[in-house]
């Protein structure tokens, strides 16, 4: 595994930002974001890149926030309802290959990476082997050269 400079990528714990609201908490893992923009198009009052903080979970109904977060194909955005429940995985699990080779998975997933196994409900995995964020896609390989259906539900 290499990073974008060609050197070995460190097995570091993912950096996750948390935006707490009264009804729902939204988490964001910047390194996994592929800029599908489902969030900013779906709820601009909650997700606004020109503002700090850019996520205001209380600016909309918690159910609506959860609905829009579930559109994030990479899983960079996640949510936790304040009632302690978790995002339900799609059933059955689905796997789709995009035109440029990424694997878009939705379901009850255990993804093994350099920092160990992670339970996931939505991921976009590298299909070309060039990602510096293995096994997740980061658009640093051939997939960055082609436009495809990376946005939207997989």
Short mmCIF file of N, CA, C and O in Angstrom, two decimals, residues 78-146:
data_model
loop_
_atom_site.label_atom_id
_atom_site.label_comp_id
_atom_site.label_asym_id
_atom_site.label_seq_id
_atom_site.Cartn_x
_atom_site.Cartn_y
_atom_site.Cartn_z
N UNK A 78 -21.89 9.77 8.29
CA UNK A 78 -22.65 8.78 9.04
C UNK A 78 -23.56 9.55 10.01
O UNK A 78 -23.37 10.74 10.22
N UNK A 79 -24.50 8.86 10.62
CA UNK A 79 -25.35 9.51 11.61
C UNK A 79 -25.66 8.56 12.75
O UNK A 79 -25.60 7.34 12.59
N UNK A 80 -25.94 9.15 13.91
CA UNK A 80 -26.38 8.41 15.09
C UNK A 80 -27.58 9.14 15.67
O UNK A 80 -27.45 10.27 16.14
N UNK A 81 -28.75 8.52 15.65
CA UNK A 81 -29.91 9.13 16.29
C UNK A 81 -29.67 9.24 17.80
O UNK A 81 -28.97 8.43 18.39
N UNK A 82 -30.26 10.26 18.42
CA UNK A 82 -30.06 10.47 19.86
C UNK A 82 -30.70 9.38 20.70
O UNK A 82 -30.38 9.25 21.88
N UNK A 83 -31.58 8.57 20.12
CA UNK A 83 -32.21 7.49 20.88
C UNK A 83 -31.31 6.27 21.05
O UNK A 83 -31.71 5.27 21.64
N UNK A 84 -30.08 6.34 20.52
CA UNK A 84 -29.13 5.24 20.67
C UNK A 84 -29.20 4.19 19.58
O UNK A 84 -28.39 3.26 19.57
N UNK A 85 -30.14 4.32 18.66
CA UNK A 85 -30.22 3.34 17.58
C UNK A 85 -29.07 3.57 16.59
O UNK A 85 -28.32 4.54 16.72
N UNK A 86 -28.94 2.69 15.63
CA UNK A 86 -27.89 2.80 14.62
C UNK A 86 -28.53 2.79 13.23
O UNK A 86 -29.68 2.38 13.06
N UNK A 87 -27.75 3.22 12.26
CA UNK A 87 -28.23 3.21 10.88
C UNK A 87 -28.49 1.76 10.46
O UNK A 87 -27.60 0.92 10.55
N UNK A 88 -29.71 1.46 10.02
CA UNK A 88 -29.98 0.09 9.60
C UNK A 88 -29.30 -0.19 8.26
O UNK A 88 -29.35 0.62 7.34
N UNK A 89 -28.62 -1.35 8.13
CA UNK A 89 -27.99 -1.68 6.86
C UNK A 89 -29.02 -2.10 5.83
O UNK A 89 -30.10 -2.58 6.17
N UNK A 90 -28.70 -1.86 4.56
CA UNK A 90 -29.56 -2.35 3.49
C UNK A 90 -29.59 -3.87 3.55
O UNK A 90 -28.58 -4.52 3.88
N UNK A 91 -30.73 -4.45 3.24
CA UNK A 91 -30.85 -5.89 3.19
C UNK A 91 -31.71 -6.24 1.98
O UNK A 91 -32.82 -5.71 1.87
N UNK A 92 -31.21 -7.03 1.09
CA UNK A 92 -29.93 -7.71 1.13
C UNK A 92 -28.78 -6.74 0.82
O UNK A 92 -28.99 -5.65 0.30
N UNK A 93 -27.57 -7.17 1.15
CA UNK A 93 -26.38 -6.40 0.82
C UNK A 93 -26.28 -6.29 -0.70
O UNK A 93 -26.57 -7.25 -1.41
N UNK A 94 -25.89 -5.10 -1.18
CA UNK A 94 -25.73 -4.91 -2.61
C UNK A 94 -24.28 -4.51 -2.91
O UNK A 94 -23.62 -3.85 -2.11
N UNK A 95 -23.81 -4.94 -4.07
CA UNK A 95 -22.48 -4.59 -4.56
C UNK A 95 -22.66 -4.15 -6.01
O UNK A 95 -23.32 -4.84 -6.80
N UNK A 96 -22.08 -2.98 -6.32
CA UNK A 96 -22.16 -2.46 -7.69
C UNK A 96 -20.79 -1.93 -8.08
O UNK A 96 -20.14 -1.26 -7.30
N UNK A 97 -20.35 -2.24 -9.27
CA UNK A 97 -19.10 -1.68 -9.79
C UNK A 97 -19.47 -0.48 -10.66
O UNK A 97 -20.32 -0.57 -11.52
N UNK A 98 -18.80 0.67 -10.40
CA UNK A 98 -19.05 1.86 -11.21
C UNK A 98 -18.34 1.71 -12.55
O UNK A 98 -17.51 0.81 -12.73
N UNK A 99 -18.63 2.60 -13.48
CA UNK A 99 -17.99 2.56 -14.79
C UNK A 99 -16.47 2.66 -14.69
O UNK A 99 -15.76 2.16 -15.54
N UNK A 100 -15.97 3.32 -13.65
CA UNK A 100 -14.52 3.49 -13.52
C UNK A 100 -13.89 2.48 -12.57
O UNK A 100 -12.69 2.54 -12.33
N UNK A 101 -14.65 1.54 -12.05
CA UNK A 101 -14.07 0.43 -11.32
C UNK A 101 -14.24 0.39 -9.82
O UNK A 101 -13.89 -0.61 -9.20
N UNK A 102 -14.74 1.46 -9.20
CA UNK A 102 -14.94 1.39 -7.75
C UNK A 102 -16.06 0.40 -7.44
O UNK A 102 -16.96 0.20 -8.24
N UNK A 103 -15.97 -0.15 -6.24
CA UNK A 103 -17.02 -1.05 -5.77
C UNK A 103 -17.86 -0.30 -4.74
O UNK A 103 -17.33 0.16 -3.72
N UNK A 104 -19.14 -0.15 -5.00
CA UNK A 104 -20.06 0.52 -4.10
C UNK A 104 -20.85 -0.57 -3.39
O UNK A 104 -21.56 -1.34 -4.03
N UNK A 105 -20.70 -0.63 -2.06
CA UNK A 105 -21.36 -1.66 -1.27
C UNK A 105 -22.28 -1.02 -0.26
O UNK A 105 -21.95 0.02 0.33
N UNK A 106 -23.43 -1.66 -0.03
CA UNK A 106 -24.39 -1.24 0.98
C UNK A 106 -24.91 -2.48 1.65
O UNK A 106 -25.32 -3.43 0.99
N UNK A 107 -24.89 -2.46 2.99
CA UNK A 107 -25.38 -3.60 3.73
C UNK A 107 -24.72 -3.69 5.09
O UNK A 107 -24.17 -2.72 5.59
N UNK A 108 -24.75 -4.87 5.67
CA UNK A 108 -24.10 -5.12 6.96
C UNK A 108 -22.69 -5.60 6.65
O UNK A 108 -22.47 -6.77 6.35
N UNK A 109 -21.73 -4.67 6.68
CA UNK A 109 -20.39 -4.92 6.18
C UNK A 109 -19.35 -4.89 7.28
O UNK A 109 -19.46 -4.13 8.24
N UNK A 110 -18.31 -5.70 7.13
CA UNK A 110 -17.11 -5.61 7.95
C UNK A 110 -15.97 -5.42 6.96
O UNK A 110 -15.66 -6.30 6.17
N UNK A 111 -15.37 -4.21 6.99
CA UNK A 111 -14.31 -3.87 6.04
C UNK A 111 -12.98 -3.94 6.78
O UNK A 111 -12.78 -3.25 7.79
N UNK A 112 -12.07 -4.78 6.28
CA UNK A 112 -10.77 -4.95 6.90
C UNK A 112 -9.78 -4.01 6.22
O UNK A 112 -9.62 -4.05 5.00
N UNK A 113 -9.14 -3.17 7.01
CA UNK A 113 -8.16 -2.23 6.50
C UNK A 113 -6.95 -2.18 7.39
O UNK A 113 -6.84 -2.94 8.36
N UNK A 114 -6.03 -1.26 7.11
CA UNK A 114 -4.79 -1.19 7.87
C UNK A 114 -4.99 -0.91 9.36
O UNK A 114 -4.16 -1.30 10.18
N UNK A 115 -6.08 -0.24 9.72
CA UNK A 115 -6.31 0.04 11.14
C UNK A 115 -7.28 -0.96 11.76
O UNK A 115 -7.82 -0.74 12.83
N UNK A 116 -7.50 -2.09 11.08
CA UNK A 116 -8.37 -3.14 11.61
C UNK A 116 -9.71 -3.19 10.91
O UNK A 116 -9.96 -2.47 9.95
N UNK A 117 -10.59 -4.04 11.42
CA UNK A 117 -11.92 -4.19 10.84
C UNK A 117 -12.85 -3.08 11.31
O UNK A 117 -12.79 -2.65 12.46
N UNK A 118 -13.70 -2.63 10.40
CA UNK A 118 -14.69 -1.60 10.72
C UNK A 118 -16.06 -2.05 10.24
O UNK A 118 -16.20 -2.48 9.10
N UNK A 119 -17.05 -1.92 11.11
CA UNK A 119 -18.43 -2.19 10.71
C UNK A 119 -18.91 -0.99 9.91
O UNK A 119 -18.75 0.16 10.33
N UNK A 120 -19.48 -1.25 8.76
CA UNK A 120 -19.93 -0.21 7.85
C UNK A 120 -21.32 -0.56 7.31
O UNK A 120 -21.70 -1.73 7.30
N UNK A 121 -22.02 0.46 6.83
CA UNK A 121 -23.28 0.22 6.13
C UNK A 121 -23.20 0.70 4.68
O UNK A 121 -23.97 0.26 3.85
N UNK A 122 -22.24 1.60 4.39
CA UNK A 122 -22.07 2.15 3.04
C UNK A 122 -20.59 2.42 2.81
O UNK A 122 -19.95 3.07 3.63
N UNK A 123 -20.04 1.91 1.70
CA UNK A 123 -18.65 2.17 1.37
C UNK A 123 -18.46 2.22 -0.14
O UNK A 123 -19.26 1.65 -0.89
N UNK A 124 -17.41 2.92 -0.55
CA UNK A 124 -16.95 2.87 -1.93
C UNK A 124 -15.50 2.41 -1.85
O UNK A 124 -14.65 3.13 -1.32
N UNK A 125 -15.25 1.20 -2.32
CA UNK A 125 -13.93 0.60 -2.21
C UNK A 125 -13.15 0.78 -3.51
O UNK A 125 -13.72 0.82 -4.60
N UNK A 126 -11.83 0.86 -3.37
CA UNK A 126 -10.93 1.02 -4.50
C UNK A 126 -10.97 -0.24 -5.36
O UNK A 126 -10.83 -1.34 -4.85
N UNK A 127 -11.13 -0.05 -6.65
CA UNK A 127 -11.12 -1.18 -7.57
C UNK A 127 -9.86 -1.24 -8.40
O UNK A 127 -9.61 -2.21 -9.10
N UNK A 128 -9.01 -0.19 -8.34
CA UNK A 128 -7.82 -0.15 -9.19
C UNK A 128 -6.53 -0.41 -8.42
O UNK A 128 -5.49 -0.63 -9.01
N UNK A 129 -6.58 -0.34 -7.09
CA UNK A 129 -5.40 -0.59 -6.28
C UNK A 129 -4.51 0.62 -6.06
O UNK A 129 -3.48 0.53 -5.41
N UNK A 130 -4.90 1.79 -6.58
CA UNK A 130 -4.03 2.97 -6.48
C UNK A 130 -4.38 3.89 -5.32
O UNK A 130 -3.66 4.85 -5.07
N UNK A 131 -5.44 3.62 -4.59
CA UNK A 131 -5.86 4.49 -3.51
C UNK A 131 -4.82 4.56 -2.40
O UNK A 131 -4.25 3.54 -2.00
N UNK A 132 -4.61 5.75 -1.88
CA UNK A 132 -3.75 5.93 -0.72
C UNK A 132 -4.52 5.73 0.57
O UNK A 132 -3.97 5.93 1.64
N UNK A 133 -5.79 5.37 0.47
CA UNK A 133 -6.65 5.17 1.63
C UNK A 133 -7.28 3.77 1.56
O UNK A 133 -8.46 3.61 1.78
N UNK A 134 -6.48 2.78 1.21
CA UNK A 134 -6.98 1.41 1.04
C UNK A 134 -7.71 0.93 2.29
O UNK A 134 -7.32 1.28 3.39
N UNK A 135 -8.77 0.19 2.12
CA UNK A 135 -9.34 -0.30 0.89
C UNK A 135 -10.34 0.66 0.25
O UNK A 135 -10.95 0.37 -0.77
N UNK A 136 -10.50 1.85 0.85
CA UNK A 136 -11.47 2.83 0.36
C UNK A 136 -10.92 3.58 -0.85
O UNK A 136 -9.73 3.83 -0.96
N UNK A 137 -11.80 3.96 -1.76
CA UNK A 137 -11.42 4.75 -2.93
C UNK A 137 -11.13 6.18 -2.50
O UNK A 137 -11.82 6.74 -1.65
N UNK A 138 -10.10 6.79 -3.10
CA UNK A 138 -9.84 8.21 -2.85
C UNK A 138 -9.66 8.99 -4.16
O UNK A 138 -9.21 10.12 -4.15
N UNK A 139 -10.02 8.37 -5.28
CA UNK A 139 -9.92 8.99 -6.61
C UNK A 139 -8.49 9.38 -6.97
O UNK A 139 -8.28 10.30 -7.73
N UNK A 140 -7.49 8.67 -6.45
CA UNK A 140 -6.12 9.00 -6.79
C UNK A 140 -5.58 8.14 -7.93
O UNK A 140 -4.49 8.37 -8.40
N UNK A 141 -6.35 7.18 -8.38
CA UNK A 141 -5.91 6.30 -9.46
C UNK A 141 -6.68 6.55 -10.74
O UNK A 141 -7.22 7.63 -10.96
N UNK A 142 -6.75 5.54 -11.59
CA UNK A 142 -7.43 5.67 -12.88
C UNK A 142 -8.90 6.10 -12.76
O UNK A 142 -9.42 6.73 -13.67
N UNK A 143 -9.52 5.82 -11.63
CA UNK A 143 -10.93 6.20 -11.48
C UNK A 143 -11.11 7.72 -11.48
O UNK A 143 -12.20 8.21 -11.77
N UNK A 144 -10.07 8.46 -11.16
CA UNK A 144 -10.17 9.93 -11.16
C UNK A 144 -10.20 10.47 -12.58
O UNK A 144 -10.59 11.62 -12.80
N UNK A 145 -9.79 9.67 -13.55
CA UNK A 145 -9.68 10.14 -14.92
C UNK A 145 -10.99 10.04 -15.69
O UNK A 145 -11.15 10.65 -16.73
N UNK A 146 -11.92 9.25 -15.19
CA UNK A 146 -13.18 9.04 -15.91
C UNK A 146 -14.34 9.52 -15.08
O UNK A 146 -14.39 9.30 -13.88
#
